[in-house]
């Protein structure tokens, strides 16, 4: 790590990488499946590593993992996304337990978002003859932002 990077302090890290391919599992090219997993899961892991490397030394900071209700329930046409979010959930539980074991004051919170009306559905790759839409009930992004701010102000796992 460069001296400049080592000097950067991070108090709050909001971590929510996302990639997706809408399509049936057997129709999704393995390279696309891997890309979604890489962006969604490894992006979360690497972002967490970057933040914690700076927070743990100072014994303070807060990482907020933006996850999805689909980390708990797989749905058709989004197998790579659901699997990557589920892996991220378990990863976050493991790292949280390690921090607790070391009596660290660094906090990790995970927010499992519901369906949100965001541009995600317009830019995510789709193998379907129609553009995917979120499963109702769909919330506005401002609702999600208020939830994040609540967790910033009142950290909890």
Coordinates of N, CA and C in Angstrom, one line a residue:
X1 N 0.8 -1.2 0.0 CA 0.0 0.0 0.0 C 0.9 1.2 0.0
X2 N 0.6 2.2 -0.8 CA 1.4 3.4 -0.9 C 1.2 4.3 0.4
X3 N 2.2 5.1 0.7 CA 2.0 6.0 1.9 C 0.8 6.9 1.8
X4 N 0.4 7.3 0.6 CA -0.8 8.1 0.5 C -2.0 7.3 0.8
X5 N -2.1 6.1 0.3 CA -3.2 5.2 0.6 C -3.3 4.9 2.0
X6 N -2.2 4.7 2.7 CA -2.2 4.3 4.1 C -2.7 5.5 4.9
X7 N -2.5 6.7 4.5 CA -2.9 7.9 5.2 C -4.4 8.2 5.1
X8 N -5.1 7.6 4.1 CA -6.5 7.8 3.9 C -7.3 7.2 5.1
X9 N -8.1 8.0 5.7 CA -9.0 7.4 6.7 C -10.4 7.3 6.2
X10 N -11.1 6.3 6.6 CA -12.5 6.0 6.1 C -13.3 5.9 7.4
X11 N -14.3 6.7 7.6 CA -15.2 6.6 8.7 C -16.4 5.7 8.3
X12 N -16.9 5.9 7.1 CA -18.1 5.2 6.6 C -17.9 4.7 5.2
X13 N -18.2 3.4 5.0 CA -18.1 2.8 3.7 C -19.4 2.2 3.4
X14 N -20.1 2.7 2.4 CA -21.4 2.1 1.9 C -21.1 1.3 0.7
X15 N -21.3 0.0 0.8 CA -20.8 -1.0 -0.2 C -21.9 -1.7 -0.8
X16 N -22.1 -1.5 -2.1 CA -23.3 -2.1 -2.8 C -23.1 -2.4 -4.2
X17 N -22.0 -3.1 -4.6 CA -21.8 -3.5 -6.0 C -22.9 -4.4 -6.5
X18 N -23.2 -4.2 -7.8 CA -24.3 -5.0 -8.4 C -24.1 -5.3 -9.9
X19 N -24.3 -6.5 -10.3 CA -24.4 -6.9 -11.7 C -25.5 -7.9 -11.8
X20 N -26.0 -8.0 -13.0 CA -27.0 -9.0 -13.2 C -27.2 -9.4 -14.7
X21 N -27.7 -10.5 -14.9 CA -28.1 -11.0 -16.3 C -29.5 -11.6 -16.0
X22 N -30.5 -11.0 -16.7 CA -31.8 -11.6 -16.6 C -32.0 -12.7 -17.7
X23 N -32.2 -13.9 -17.2 CA -32.3 -15.0 -18.1 C -32.3 -16.3 -17.4
X24 N -32.8 -17.4 -18.0 CA -32.7 -18.7 -17.4 C -31.3 -19.2 -17.3
X25 N -31.0 -19.9 -16.2 CA -29.6 -20.3 -15.9 C -28.9 -20.9 -17.1
X26 N -29.5 -21.9 -17.7 CA -28.9 -22.6 -18.8 C -28.7 -21.7 -20.1
X27 N -29.4 -20.6 -20.1 CA -29.2 -19.7 -21.3 C -28.1 -18.6 -21.0
X28 N -27.7 -18.5 -19.8 CA -26.7 -17.4 -19.4 C -25.3 -18.0 -19.7
X29 N -24.6 -17.2 -20.5 CA -23.2 -17.6 -20.9 C -22.4 -17.7 -19.6
X30 N -21.6 -18.7 -19.4 CA -20.8 -18.9 -18.2 C -19.9 -17.6 -17.9
X31 N -19.4 -16.9 -19.0 CA -18.7 -15.7 -18.8 C -19.5 -14.6 -18.2
X32 N -20.8 -14.5 -18.6 CA -21.7 -13.5 -18.0 C -22.0 -13.9 -16.5
X33 N -22.2 -15.1 -16.3 CA -22.5 -15.6 -14.9 C -21.3 -15.2 -14.0
X34 N -20.1 -15.5 -14.5 CA -18.9 -15.2 -13.7 C -18.7 -13.7 -13.5
X35 N -19.0 -12.9 -14.5 CA -18.9 -11.4 -14.4 C -19.9 -10.9 -13.3
X36 N -21.1 -11.4 -13.3 CA -22.0 -11.0 -12.3 C -21.5 -11.3 -10.9
X37 N -21.0 -12.6 -10.8 CA -20.5 -13.0 -9.5 C -19.3 -12.2 -9.1
X38 N -18.4 -11.9 -10.0 CA -17.2 -11.1 -9.8 C -17.6 -9.7 -9.3
X39 N -18.5 -9.0 -10.0 CA -18.9 -7.7 -9.7 C -19.6 -7.6 -8.4
X40 N -20.6 -8.5 -8.2 CA -21.5 -8.4 -7.1 C -20.9 -9.0 -5.8
X41 N -20.2 -10.1 -5.9 CA -19.6 -10.7 -4.7 C -18.2 -10.2 -4.5
X42 N -17.3 -10.4 -5.4 CA -16.0 -10.0 -5.2 C -15.8 -8.5 -5.0
X43 N -16.7 -7.7 -5.7 CA -16.8 -6.3 -5.5 C -17.1 -5.9 -4.0
X44 N -18.0 -6.7 -3.4 CA -18.3 -6.5 -2.0 C -17.1 -6.9 -1.1
X45 N -16.5 -8.0 -1.4 CA -15.4 -8.5 -0.6 C -14.2 -7.5 -0.7
X46 N -13.9 -7.1 -1.9 CA -12.7 -6.2 -2.1 C -13.0 -4.8 -1.5
X47 N -14.2 -4.3 -1.6 CA -14.6 -3.1 -1.0 C -14.5 -3.1 0.5
X48 N -15.0 -4.2 1.1 CA -14.9 -4.5 2.5 C -13.5 -4.5 3.0
X49 N -12.6 -5.2 2.3 CA -11.2 -5.3 2.6 C -10.6 -3.9 2.6
X50 N -10.8 -3.1 1.6 CA -10.2 -1.8 1.5 C -10.6 -0.9 2.7
X51 N -11.9 -1.0 3.0 CA -12.4 -0.2 4.1 C -11.9 -0.7 5.5
X52 N -12.0 -2.0 5.7 CA -11.5 -2.5 7.0 C -10.0 -2.4 7.2
X53 N -9.3 -2.4 6.1 CA -7.8 -2.3 6.3 C -7.5 -0.9 6.9
X54 N -8.3 0.1 6.7 CA -8.1 1.4 7.3 C -8.8 1.6 8.6
X55 N -9.9 0.9 8.8 CA -10.8 1.1 10.0 C -10.2 0.3 11.2
X56 N -9.8 -1.0 10.9 CA -9.4 -1.8 12.0 C -8.2 -1.3 12.8
X57 N -7.2 -0.7 12.0 CA -6.0 -0.1 12.7 C -6.4 1.0 13.7
X58 N -7.5 1.7 13.4 CA -7.9 2.8 14.2 C -9.0 2.4 15.2
X59 N -9.5 1.2 15.0 CA -10.5 0.6 15.9 C -11.8 1.5 15.8
X60 N -12.1 1.9 14.7 CA -13.4 2.7 14.5 C -13.8 2.7 13.0
X61 N -15.0 2.9 12.8 CA -15.6 3.0 11.4 C -16.8 2.2 11.3
X62 N -17.5 2.3 10.2 CA -18.7 1.6 9.9 C -18.8 1.2 8.4
X63 N -19.0 0.0 8.2 CA -19.2 -0.5 6.8 C -20.7 -0.9 6.7
X64 N -21.4 -0.4 5.7 CA -22.8 -0.7 5.5 C -22.8 -1.5 4.2
X65 N -23.2 -2.8 4.2 CA -23.3 -3.6 3.1 C -24.8 -3.5 2.5
X66 N -24.9 -3.0 1.3 CA -26.2 -3.0 0.7 C -26.4 -4.3 0.0
X67 N -27.4 -5.0 0.5 CA -27.7 -6.3 0.0 C -29.1 -6.3 -0.6
X68 N -29.7 -7.4 -0.6 CA -31.0 -7.6 -1.2 C -31.9 -8.6 -0.5
X69 N -33.2 -8.5 -0.5 CA -34.0 -9.5 0.0 C -33.7 -10.8 -0.8
X70 N -33.2 -10.7 -2.0 CA -32.9 -11.9 -2.8 C -31.7 -12.6 -2.3
X71 N -31.0 -12.1 -1.3 CA -29.9 -12.8 -0.6 C -30.5 -14.0 0.2
X72 N -31.8 -13.9 0.4 CA -32.5 -15.0 1.3 C -33.4 -15.8 0.5
X73 N -33.7 -15.4 -0.7 CA -34.7 -16.2 -1.5 C -34.4 -16.0 -3.0
X74 N -34.0 -17.1 -3.6 CA -33.7 -17.1 -5.1 C -35.0 -16.9 -5.9
X75 N -34.9 -16.2 -7.0 CA -36.0 -16.1 -7.9 C -35.6 -16.5 -9.3
X76 N -36.6 -16.9 -10.1 CA -36.2 -17.2 -11.5 C -35.6 -16.1 -12.3
X77 N -34.7 -16.4 -13.2 CA -34.1 -15.4 -14.1 C -33.0 -14.5 -13.6
X78 N -32.7 -14.7 -12.3 CA -31.6 -13.9 -11.7 C -30.7 -14.8 -10.8
X79 N -30.4 -16.0 -11.3 CA -29.7 -17.0 -10.5 C -28.3 -16.5 -10.1
X80 N -27.6 -15.8 -11.0 CA -26.2 -15.3 -10.6 C -26.3 -14.2 -9.6
X81 N -27.2 -13.3 -9.7 CA -27.4 -12.2 -8.8 C -27.8 -12.7 -7.4
X82 N -28.8 -13.6 -7.4 CA -29.3 -14.1 -6.1 C -28.1 -14.9 -5.4
X83 N -27.4 -15.7 -6.1 CA -26.3 -16.5 -5.5 C -25.2 -15.6 -5.0
X84 N -24.9 -14.5 -5.7 CA -23.8 -13.6 -5.3 C -24.2 -12.8 -4.1
X85 N -25.5 -12.4 -4.0 CA -26.0 -11.7 -2.9 C -26.0 -12.6 -1.6
X86 N -26.4 -13.9 -1.8 CA -26.4 -14.8 -0.7 C -25.0 -15.0 -0.2
X87 N -24.0 -15.2 -1.1 CA -22.6 -15.3 -0.7 C -22.1 -14.1 0.1
X88 N -22.5 -12.9 -0.4 CA -22.2 -11.7 0.3 C -22.8 -11.6 1.7
X89 N -24.0 -12.1 1.9 CA -24.6 -12.2 3.2 C -23.8 -13.0 4.2
X90 N -23.4 -14.2 3.7 CA -22.7 -15.1 4.6 C -21.3 -14.6 4.8
X91 N -20.6 -14.0 3.8 CA -19.3 -13.4 4.0 C -19.4 -12.3 5.1
X92 N -20.4 -11.4 5.0 CA -20.6 -10.4 6.0 C -20.8 -10.9 7.4
X93 N -21.6 -12.0 7.5 CA -21.8 -12.6 8.8 C -20.4 -13.1 9.4
X94 N -19.6 -13.7 8.5 CA -18.3 -14.3 9.0 C -17.4 -13.1 9.4
X95 N -17.3 -12.1 8.6 CA -16.4 -11.0 9.0 C -16.9 -10.3 10.3
X96 N -18.2 -10.1 10.4 CA -18.7 -9.5 11.6 C -18.4 -10.3 12.8
X97 N -18.4 -11.6 12.7 CA -18.1 -12.5 13.8 C -16.6 -12.4 14.2
X98 N -15.8 -12.2 13.2 CA -14.3 -12.0 13.5 C -14.1 -10.7 14.2
X99 N -14.8 -9.7 13.8 CA -14.6 -8.4 14.5 C -15.1 -8.5 15.9
X100 N -16.2 -9.1 16.1 CA -16.7 -9.3 17.5 C -15.7 -10.1 18.3
X101 N -15.1 -11.1 17.8 CA -14.2 -11.9 18.5 C -13.0 -11.1 19.0
X102 N -12.6 -10.1 18.2 CA -11.4 -9.2 18.5 C -11.9 -8.0 19.3
X103 N -13.1 -8.0 19.7 CA -13.7 -6.8 20.5 C -13.5 -5.5 19.7
X104 N -13.6 -5.6 18.4 CA -13.4 -4.4 17.6 C -14.6 -3.4 17.7
X105 N -14.3 -2.1 17.7 CA -15.4 -1.1 17.7 C -15.8 -0.8 16.3
X106 N -15.2 -1.4 15.3 CA -15.7 -1.3 13.9 C -17.0 -2.0 13.7
X107 N -17.9 -1.3 13.1 CA -19.3 -1.9 12.9 C -19.5 -2.3 11.5
X108 N -20.2 -3.4 11.3 CA -20.7 -3.8 10.0 C -22.2 -3.9 10.1
X109 N -22.9 -3.3 9.2 CA -24.3 -3.5 9.1 C -24.7 -4.0 7.7
X110 N -25.7 -4.8 7.6 CA -26.2 -5.2 6.3 C -27.6 -4.8 6.1
X111 N -28.0 -4.2 5.0 CA -29.3 -3.8 4.7 C -29.8 -4.6 3.5
X112 N -30.8 -5.4 3.7 CA -31.4 -6.2 2.7 C -32.6 -5.4 2.0
X113 N -32.2 -4.8 0.9 CA -33.2 -3.9 0.2 C -34.3 -4.7 -0.5
X114 N -35.5 -4.1 -0.5 CA -36.6 -4.7 -1.3 C -36.4 -4.2 -2.8
X115 N -37.3 -4.5 -3.6 CA -37.3 -4.0 -5.0 C -37.3 -2.5 -5.0
X116 N -36.4 -1.9 -5.8 CA -36.3 -0.5 -5.9 C -36.5 0.0 -7.3
X117 N -37.1 1.1 -7.5 CA -37.3 1.6 -8.9 C -36.0 2.4 -9.2
X118 N -35.0 1.7 -9.8 CA -33.8 2.3 -10.1 C -33.5 2.0 -11.6
X119 N -32.4 2.6 -12.2 CA -32.0 2.3 -13.6 C -31.5 0.8 -13.8
X120 N -31.3 0.1 -12.7 CA -30.8 -1.3 -12.8 C -31.5 -2.1 -13.9
X121 N -32.8 -2.0 -14.0 CA -33.5 -2.8 -14.9 C -33.3 -2.3 -16.4
X122 N -32.8 -1.1 -16.6 CA -32.6 -0.7 -17.9 C -31.2 -1.0 -18.4
X123 N -30.2 -1.1 -17.5 CA -28.8 -1.4 -17.9 C -28.4 -2.8 -17.7
X124 N -29.1 -3.6 -16.9 CA -28.7 -5.0 -16.7 C -28.9 -5.8 -18.0
X125 N -28.0 -6.6 -18.3 CA -28.2 -7.5 -19.5 C -29.4 -8.3 -19.3
X126 N -30.1 -8.5 -20.4 CA -31.3 -9.3 -20.4 C -31.3 -10.2 -21.6
X127 N -31.6 -11.5 -21.4 CA -31.8 -12.5 -22.5 C -33.3 -12.7 -22.8
X128 N -34.1 -11.9 -22.1 CA -35.6 -12.1 -22.3 C -36.1 -11.2 -23.4
X129 N -37.2 -11.5 -24.0 CA -37.7 -10.7 -25.1 C -38.4 -9.4 -24.6
X130 N -38.5 -9.2 -23.3 CA -39.0 -8.0 -22.7 C -38.0 -7.5 -21.7
X131 N -38.1 -6.3 -21.3 CA -37.3 -5.7 -20.3 C -37.8 -6.1 -18.9
X132 N -36.9 -6.6 -18.1 CA -37.3 -7.0 -16.7 C -37.7 -5.8 -15.9
X133 N -38.6 -6.1 -15.0 CA -39.1 -5.1 -14.0 C -39.0 -5.7 -12.6
X134 N -38.9 -4.8 -11.6 CA -38.8 -5.4 -10.3 C -40.2 -6.0 -9.8
X135 N -40.1 -7.0 -8.9 CA -41.3 -7.6 -8.4 C -41.9 -6.7 -7.4
X136 N -43.2 -6.4 -7.5 CA -43.9 -5.5 -6.6 C -43.8 -6.1 -5.1
X137 N -43.8 -5.4 -4.2 CA -44.0 -3.9 -4.0 C -42.6 -3.3 -4.3
X138 N -42.7 -2.2 -5.1 CA -41.5 -1.5 -5.5 C -41.4 -0.1 -4.8
X139 N -40.2 0.1 -4.2 CA -40.0 1.3 -3.4 C -39.1 2.3 -4.2
X140 N -39.3 3.6 -4.0 CA -38.5 4.6 -4.6 C -37.1 4.6 -4.0
X141 N -36.1 5.0 -4.7 CA -34.7 5.1 -4.2 C -34.6 5.9 -2.9
X142 N -35.4 7.0 -2.8 CA -35.3 7.8 -1.7 C -35.6 7.1 -0.4
X143 N -36.5 6.1 -0.5 CA -36.8 5.3 0.7 C -35.6 4.5 1.1
X144 N -34.9 4.0 0.2 CA -33.6 3.2 0.5 C -32.6 4.2 1.1
X145 N -32.5 5.4 0.6 CA -31.5 6.3 1.1 C -31.9 6.7 2.6
X146 N -33.2 6.8 2.9 CA -33.6 7.1 4.3 C -33.2 5.9 5.2
X147 N -33.3 4.7 4.7 CA -33.0 3.5 5.5 C -31.5 3.6 5.8
X148 N -30.7 3.8 4.7 CA -29.2 3.9 4.9 C -28.9 5.0 5.9
X149 N -29.5 6.1 5.8 CA -29.2 7.2 6.8 C -29.6 6.8 8.2
X150 N -30.6 6.1 8.4 CA -31.0 5.6 9.7 C -30.0 4.7 10.3
X151 N -29.4 3.8 9.4 CA -28.4 2.9 9.9 C -27.1 3.6 10.2
X152 N -26.8 4.7 9.4 CA -25.6 5.5 9.7 C -25.7 6.1 11.1
X153 N -26.9 6.6 11.3 CA -27.1 7.3 12.6 C -27.3 6.4 13.8
X154 N -27.8 5.2 13.5 CA -28.0 4.2 14.6 C -27.5 2.8 14.1
X155 N -26.2 2.7 14.1 CA -25.6 1.4 13.6 C -26.2 0.2 14.3
X156 N -26.4 -0.8 13.5 CA -26.8 -2.1 14.0 C -26.5 -3.2 12.9
X157 N -26.3 -4.4 13.4 CA -26.0 -5.4 12.5 C -27.2 -5.8 11.6

